[in-house]
mmCIF file of C-alpha atoms in Angstrom:
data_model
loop_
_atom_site.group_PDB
_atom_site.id
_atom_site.type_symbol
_atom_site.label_atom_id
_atom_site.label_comp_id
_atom_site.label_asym_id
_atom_site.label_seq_id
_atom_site.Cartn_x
_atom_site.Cartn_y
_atom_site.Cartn_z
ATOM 1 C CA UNK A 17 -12.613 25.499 -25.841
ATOM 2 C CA UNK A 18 -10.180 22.938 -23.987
ATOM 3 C CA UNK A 19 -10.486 19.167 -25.672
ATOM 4 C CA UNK A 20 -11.746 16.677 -22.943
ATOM 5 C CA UNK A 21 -8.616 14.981 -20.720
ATOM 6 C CA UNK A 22 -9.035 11.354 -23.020
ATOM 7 C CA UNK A 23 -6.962 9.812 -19.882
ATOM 8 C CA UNK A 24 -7.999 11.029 -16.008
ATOM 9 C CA UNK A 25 -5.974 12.076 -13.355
ATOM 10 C CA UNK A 26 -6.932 9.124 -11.602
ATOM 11 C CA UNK A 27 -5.863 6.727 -14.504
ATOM 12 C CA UNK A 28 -2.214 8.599 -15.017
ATOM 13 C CA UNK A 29 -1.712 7.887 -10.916
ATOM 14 C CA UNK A 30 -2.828 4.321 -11.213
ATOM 15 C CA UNK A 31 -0.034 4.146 -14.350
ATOM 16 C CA UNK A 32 2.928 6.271 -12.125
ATOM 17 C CA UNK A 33 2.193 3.432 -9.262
ATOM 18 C CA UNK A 34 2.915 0.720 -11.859
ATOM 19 C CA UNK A 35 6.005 2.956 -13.326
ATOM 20 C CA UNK A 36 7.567 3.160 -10.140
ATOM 21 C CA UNK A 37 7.380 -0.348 -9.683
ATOM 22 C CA UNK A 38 9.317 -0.807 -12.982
ATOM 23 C CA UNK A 39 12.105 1.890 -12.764
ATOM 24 C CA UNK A 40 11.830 3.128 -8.845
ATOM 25 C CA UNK A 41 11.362 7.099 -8.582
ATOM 26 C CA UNK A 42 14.849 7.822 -8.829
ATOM 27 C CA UNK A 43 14.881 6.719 -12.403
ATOM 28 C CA UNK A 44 11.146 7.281 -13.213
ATOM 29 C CA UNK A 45 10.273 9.252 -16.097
ATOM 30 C CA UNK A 46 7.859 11.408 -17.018
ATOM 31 C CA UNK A 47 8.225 9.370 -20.210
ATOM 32 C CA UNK A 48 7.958 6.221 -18.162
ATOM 33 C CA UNK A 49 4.708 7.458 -17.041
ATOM 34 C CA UNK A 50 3.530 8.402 -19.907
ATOM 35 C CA UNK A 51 4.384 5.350 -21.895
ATOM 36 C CA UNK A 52 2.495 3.183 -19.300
ATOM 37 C CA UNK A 53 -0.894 5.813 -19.316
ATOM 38 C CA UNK A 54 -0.783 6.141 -22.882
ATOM 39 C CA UNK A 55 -0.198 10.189 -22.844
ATOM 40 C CA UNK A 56 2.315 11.845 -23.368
ATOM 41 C CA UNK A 57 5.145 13.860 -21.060
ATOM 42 C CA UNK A 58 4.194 17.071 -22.204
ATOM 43 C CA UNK A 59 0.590 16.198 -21.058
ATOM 44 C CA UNK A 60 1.811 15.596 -17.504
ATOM 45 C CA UNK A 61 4.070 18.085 -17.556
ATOM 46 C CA UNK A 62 0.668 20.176 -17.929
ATOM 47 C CA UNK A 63 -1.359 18.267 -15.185
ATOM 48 C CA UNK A 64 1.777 18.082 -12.933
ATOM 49 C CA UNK A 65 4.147 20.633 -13.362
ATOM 50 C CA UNK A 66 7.278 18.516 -13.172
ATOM 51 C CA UNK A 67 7.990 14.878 -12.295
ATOM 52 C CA UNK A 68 8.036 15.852 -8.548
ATOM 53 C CA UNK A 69 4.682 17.441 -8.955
ATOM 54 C CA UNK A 70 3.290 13.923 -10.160
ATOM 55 C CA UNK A 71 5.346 12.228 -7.460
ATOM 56 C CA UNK A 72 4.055 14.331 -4.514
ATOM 57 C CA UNK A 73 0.208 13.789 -6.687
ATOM 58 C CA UNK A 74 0.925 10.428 -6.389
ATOM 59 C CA UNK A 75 1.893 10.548 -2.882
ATOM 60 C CA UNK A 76 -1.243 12.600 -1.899
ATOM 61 C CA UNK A 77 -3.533 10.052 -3.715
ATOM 62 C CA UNK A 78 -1.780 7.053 -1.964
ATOM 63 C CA UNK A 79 -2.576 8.655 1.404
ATOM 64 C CA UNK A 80 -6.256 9.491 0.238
ATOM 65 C CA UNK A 81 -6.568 6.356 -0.625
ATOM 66 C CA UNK A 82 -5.126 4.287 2.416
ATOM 67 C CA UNK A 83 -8.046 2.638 3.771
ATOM 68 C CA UNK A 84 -9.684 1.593 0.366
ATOM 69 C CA UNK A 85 -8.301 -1.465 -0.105
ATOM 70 C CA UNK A 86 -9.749 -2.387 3.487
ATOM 71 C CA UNK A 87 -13.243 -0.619 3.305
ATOM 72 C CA UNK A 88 -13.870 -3.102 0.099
ATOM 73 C CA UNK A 89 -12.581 -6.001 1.853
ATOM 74 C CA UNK A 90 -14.619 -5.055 5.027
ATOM 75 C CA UNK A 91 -17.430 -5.236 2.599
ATOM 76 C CA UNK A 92 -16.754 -8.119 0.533
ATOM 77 C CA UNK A 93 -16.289 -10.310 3.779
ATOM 78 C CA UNK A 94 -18.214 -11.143 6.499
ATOM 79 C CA UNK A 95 -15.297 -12.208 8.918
ATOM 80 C CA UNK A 96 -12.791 -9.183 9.550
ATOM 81 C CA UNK A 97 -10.002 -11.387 9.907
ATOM 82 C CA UNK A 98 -11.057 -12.844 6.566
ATOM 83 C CA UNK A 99 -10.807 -9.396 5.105
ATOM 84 C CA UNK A 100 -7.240 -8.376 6.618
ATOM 85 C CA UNK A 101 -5.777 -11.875 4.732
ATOM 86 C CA UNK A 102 -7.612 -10.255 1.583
ATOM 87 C CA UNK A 103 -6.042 -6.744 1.526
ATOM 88 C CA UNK A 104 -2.719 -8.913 2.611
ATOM 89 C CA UNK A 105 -3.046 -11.270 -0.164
ATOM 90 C CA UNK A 106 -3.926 -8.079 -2.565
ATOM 91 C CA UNK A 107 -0.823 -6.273 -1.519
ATOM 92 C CA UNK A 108 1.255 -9.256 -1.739
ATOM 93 C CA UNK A 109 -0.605 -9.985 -5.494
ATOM 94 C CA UNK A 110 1.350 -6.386 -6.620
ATOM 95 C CA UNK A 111 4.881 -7.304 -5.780
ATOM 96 C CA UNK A 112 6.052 -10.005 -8.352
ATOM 97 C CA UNK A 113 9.634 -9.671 -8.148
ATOM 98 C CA UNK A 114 12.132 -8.085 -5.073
ATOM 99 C CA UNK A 115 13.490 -5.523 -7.877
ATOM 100 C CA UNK A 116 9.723 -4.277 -7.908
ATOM 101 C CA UNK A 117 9.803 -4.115 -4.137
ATOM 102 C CA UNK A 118 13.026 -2.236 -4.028
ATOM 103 C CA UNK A 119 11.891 0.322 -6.282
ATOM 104 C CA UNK A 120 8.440 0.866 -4.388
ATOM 105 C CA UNK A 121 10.332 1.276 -1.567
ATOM 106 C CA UNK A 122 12.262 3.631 -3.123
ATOM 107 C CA UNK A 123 9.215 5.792 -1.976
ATOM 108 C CA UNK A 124 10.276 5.496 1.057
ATOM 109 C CA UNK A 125 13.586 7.533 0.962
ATOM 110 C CA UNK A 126 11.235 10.509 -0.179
ATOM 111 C CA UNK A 127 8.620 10.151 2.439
ATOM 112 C CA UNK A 128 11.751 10.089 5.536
ATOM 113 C CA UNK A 129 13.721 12.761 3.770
ATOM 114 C CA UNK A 130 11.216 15.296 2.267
ATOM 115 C CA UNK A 131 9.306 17.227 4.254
ATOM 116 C CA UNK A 132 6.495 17.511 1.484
ATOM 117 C CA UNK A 133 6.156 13.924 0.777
ATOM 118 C CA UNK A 134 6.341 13.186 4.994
ATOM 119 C CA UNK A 135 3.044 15.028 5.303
ATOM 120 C CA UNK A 136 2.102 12.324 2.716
ATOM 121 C CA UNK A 137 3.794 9.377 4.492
ATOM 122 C CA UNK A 138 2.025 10.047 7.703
ATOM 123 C CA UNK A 139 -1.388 10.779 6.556
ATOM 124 C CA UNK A 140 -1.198 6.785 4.830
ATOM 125 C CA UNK A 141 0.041 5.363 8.199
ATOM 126 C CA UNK A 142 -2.728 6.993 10.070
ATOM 127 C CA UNK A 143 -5.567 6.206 7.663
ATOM 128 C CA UNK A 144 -3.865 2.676 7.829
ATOM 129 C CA UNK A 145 -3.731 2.430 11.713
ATOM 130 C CA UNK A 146 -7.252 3.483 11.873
ATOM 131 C CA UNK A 147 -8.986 0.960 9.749
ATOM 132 C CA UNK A 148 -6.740 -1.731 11.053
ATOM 133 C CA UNK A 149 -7.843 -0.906 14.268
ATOM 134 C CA UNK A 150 -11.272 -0.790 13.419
ATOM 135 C CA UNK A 151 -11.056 -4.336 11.539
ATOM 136 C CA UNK A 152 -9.136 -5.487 14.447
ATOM 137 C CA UNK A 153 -11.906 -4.432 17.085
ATOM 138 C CA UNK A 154 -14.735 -5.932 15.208
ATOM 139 C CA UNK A 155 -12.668 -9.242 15.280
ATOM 140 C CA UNK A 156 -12.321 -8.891 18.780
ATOM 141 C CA UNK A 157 -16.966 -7.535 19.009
ATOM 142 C CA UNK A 158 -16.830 -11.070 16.615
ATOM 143 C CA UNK A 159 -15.048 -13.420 18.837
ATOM 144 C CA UNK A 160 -12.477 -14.178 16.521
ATOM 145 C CA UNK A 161 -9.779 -12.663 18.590
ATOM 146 C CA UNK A 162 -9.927 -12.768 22.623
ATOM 147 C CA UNK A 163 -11.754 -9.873 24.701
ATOM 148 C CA UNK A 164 -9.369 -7.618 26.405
ATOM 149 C CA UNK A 165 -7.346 -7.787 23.331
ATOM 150 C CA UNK A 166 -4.751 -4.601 22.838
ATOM 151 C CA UNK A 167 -6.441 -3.637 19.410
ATOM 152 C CA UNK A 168 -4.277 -0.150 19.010
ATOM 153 C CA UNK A 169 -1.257 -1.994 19.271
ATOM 154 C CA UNK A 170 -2.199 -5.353 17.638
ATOM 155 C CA UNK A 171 -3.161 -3.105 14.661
ATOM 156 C CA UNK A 172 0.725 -1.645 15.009
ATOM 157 C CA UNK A 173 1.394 -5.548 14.892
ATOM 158 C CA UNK A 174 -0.312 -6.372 12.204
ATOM 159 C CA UNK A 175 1.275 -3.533 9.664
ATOM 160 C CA UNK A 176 4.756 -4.147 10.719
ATOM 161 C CA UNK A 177 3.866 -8.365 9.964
ATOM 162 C CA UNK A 178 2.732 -7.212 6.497
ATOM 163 C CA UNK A 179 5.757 -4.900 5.504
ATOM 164 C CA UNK A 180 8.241 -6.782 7.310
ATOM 165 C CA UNK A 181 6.976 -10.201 5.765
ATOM 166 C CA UNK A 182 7.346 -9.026 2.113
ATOM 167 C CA UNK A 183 10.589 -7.109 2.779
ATOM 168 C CA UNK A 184 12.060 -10.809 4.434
ATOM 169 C CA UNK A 185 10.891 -12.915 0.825
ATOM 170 C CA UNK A 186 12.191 -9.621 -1.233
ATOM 171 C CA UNK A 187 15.733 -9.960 1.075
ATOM 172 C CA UNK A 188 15.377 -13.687 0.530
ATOM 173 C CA UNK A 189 13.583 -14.750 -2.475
ATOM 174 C CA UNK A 190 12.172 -17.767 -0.458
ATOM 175 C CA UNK A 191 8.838 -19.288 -1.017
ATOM 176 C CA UNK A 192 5.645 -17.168 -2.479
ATOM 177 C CA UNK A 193 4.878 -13.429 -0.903
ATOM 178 C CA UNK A 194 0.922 -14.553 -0.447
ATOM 179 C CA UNK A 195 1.485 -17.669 1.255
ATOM 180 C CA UNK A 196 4.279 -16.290 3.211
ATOM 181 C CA UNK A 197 2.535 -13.072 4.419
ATOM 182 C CA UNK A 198 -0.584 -15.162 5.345
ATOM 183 C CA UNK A 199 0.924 -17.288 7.410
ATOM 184 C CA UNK A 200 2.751 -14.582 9.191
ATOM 185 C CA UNK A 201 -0.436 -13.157 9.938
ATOM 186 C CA UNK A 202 -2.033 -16.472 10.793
ATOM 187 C CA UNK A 203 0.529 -16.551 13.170
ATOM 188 C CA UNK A 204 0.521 -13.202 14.895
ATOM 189 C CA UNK A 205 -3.684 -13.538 14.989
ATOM 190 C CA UNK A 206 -3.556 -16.987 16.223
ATOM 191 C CA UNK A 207 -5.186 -17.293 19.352
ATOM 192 C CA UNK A 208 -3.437 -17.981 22.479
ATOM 193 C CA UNK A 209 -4.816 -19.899 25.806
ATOM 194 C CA UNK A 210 -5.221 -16.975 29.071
#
């Protein structure tokens, strides 16, 4: 009879996310991984197969995951534009330094030059388009944002405000990712006269 898994898959992908930020994939570590979850490598090597399996794991959780962060915001705040600052000020909360940054977007390289991880890639940035929009379009049912507002491509907007704000303070090391993300986004949502 098997022993009962002590540590669950769910906790050993929560731990890679936080080793990647540390080391990047490049240099991750089935070690690193295992350090940070508290198992050992030959225990992933049993879940996973291989530090890519865990990677493209990883990758496949992220995707599954996508909207999560903006399903409990949706329900932890009544305004939707209230909730997007949330999941922005979340997202800004896990990226202390621009090393940590650099080595999530390490990711990145994967997901553009792998077809595997791609599938990955693009299943996040749809889930992520689609609850944006949806949060976007009950700010606009709301009246926090104007009628007639382009929600498909003010949700586009909004995600490349959010990524391209904390790439600019990781490039420059000005000011605080938080404040600097939500007041990109203030000013991208901020209403305009017709």
């Amino acid at each position: 009879m098997p022993r009962p898994r002590l540590t669950s898959d769910t906790d050993i992908l929560a731990a890679t996310g936080r080793a990647i930020g540390a080391h990047g994939p490049g240099r991750l570590t089935l070690a690193h991984v295992g350090a940070e979850a508290g198992v050992s490598p030959a225990t992933l090597s049993q879940r996973f197969g291989s530090k890519r399996g865990l990677l493209l794991a990883f990758a496949a959780d992220a995707a599954a995951g996508a909207a999560a962060p903006y399903r409990a915001a949706q329900a932890a705040y009544d305004s939707p534009l209230a909730a997007l600052h949330a999941v922005a000020d979340e997202f800004a909360r896990h990226m202390s330094t621009p090393e940590e940054l650099a080595n999530h977007l390490g990711m990145l390289q994967l997901d553009l030059s792998d077809p595997e991880f791609r599938v990955h890639a693009a299943a996040h940035t749809r889930a992520v388009d689609a609850v944006l929009r949806e949060l976007l379009a009950d700010a606009v049912a709301r009246g926090e944002l104007p009628a007639g507002t382009d929600v498909p491509r003010l949700a586009r907007a909004v995600k490349i405000t959010m990524d391209g704000s904390l790439l600019r303070w990781a490039m420059t090391g000005d000011g605080d990712p938080a404040t600097l993300l939500h007041d990109d986004l203030d000013h991208l949502l901020r209403r305009r006269p017709s």
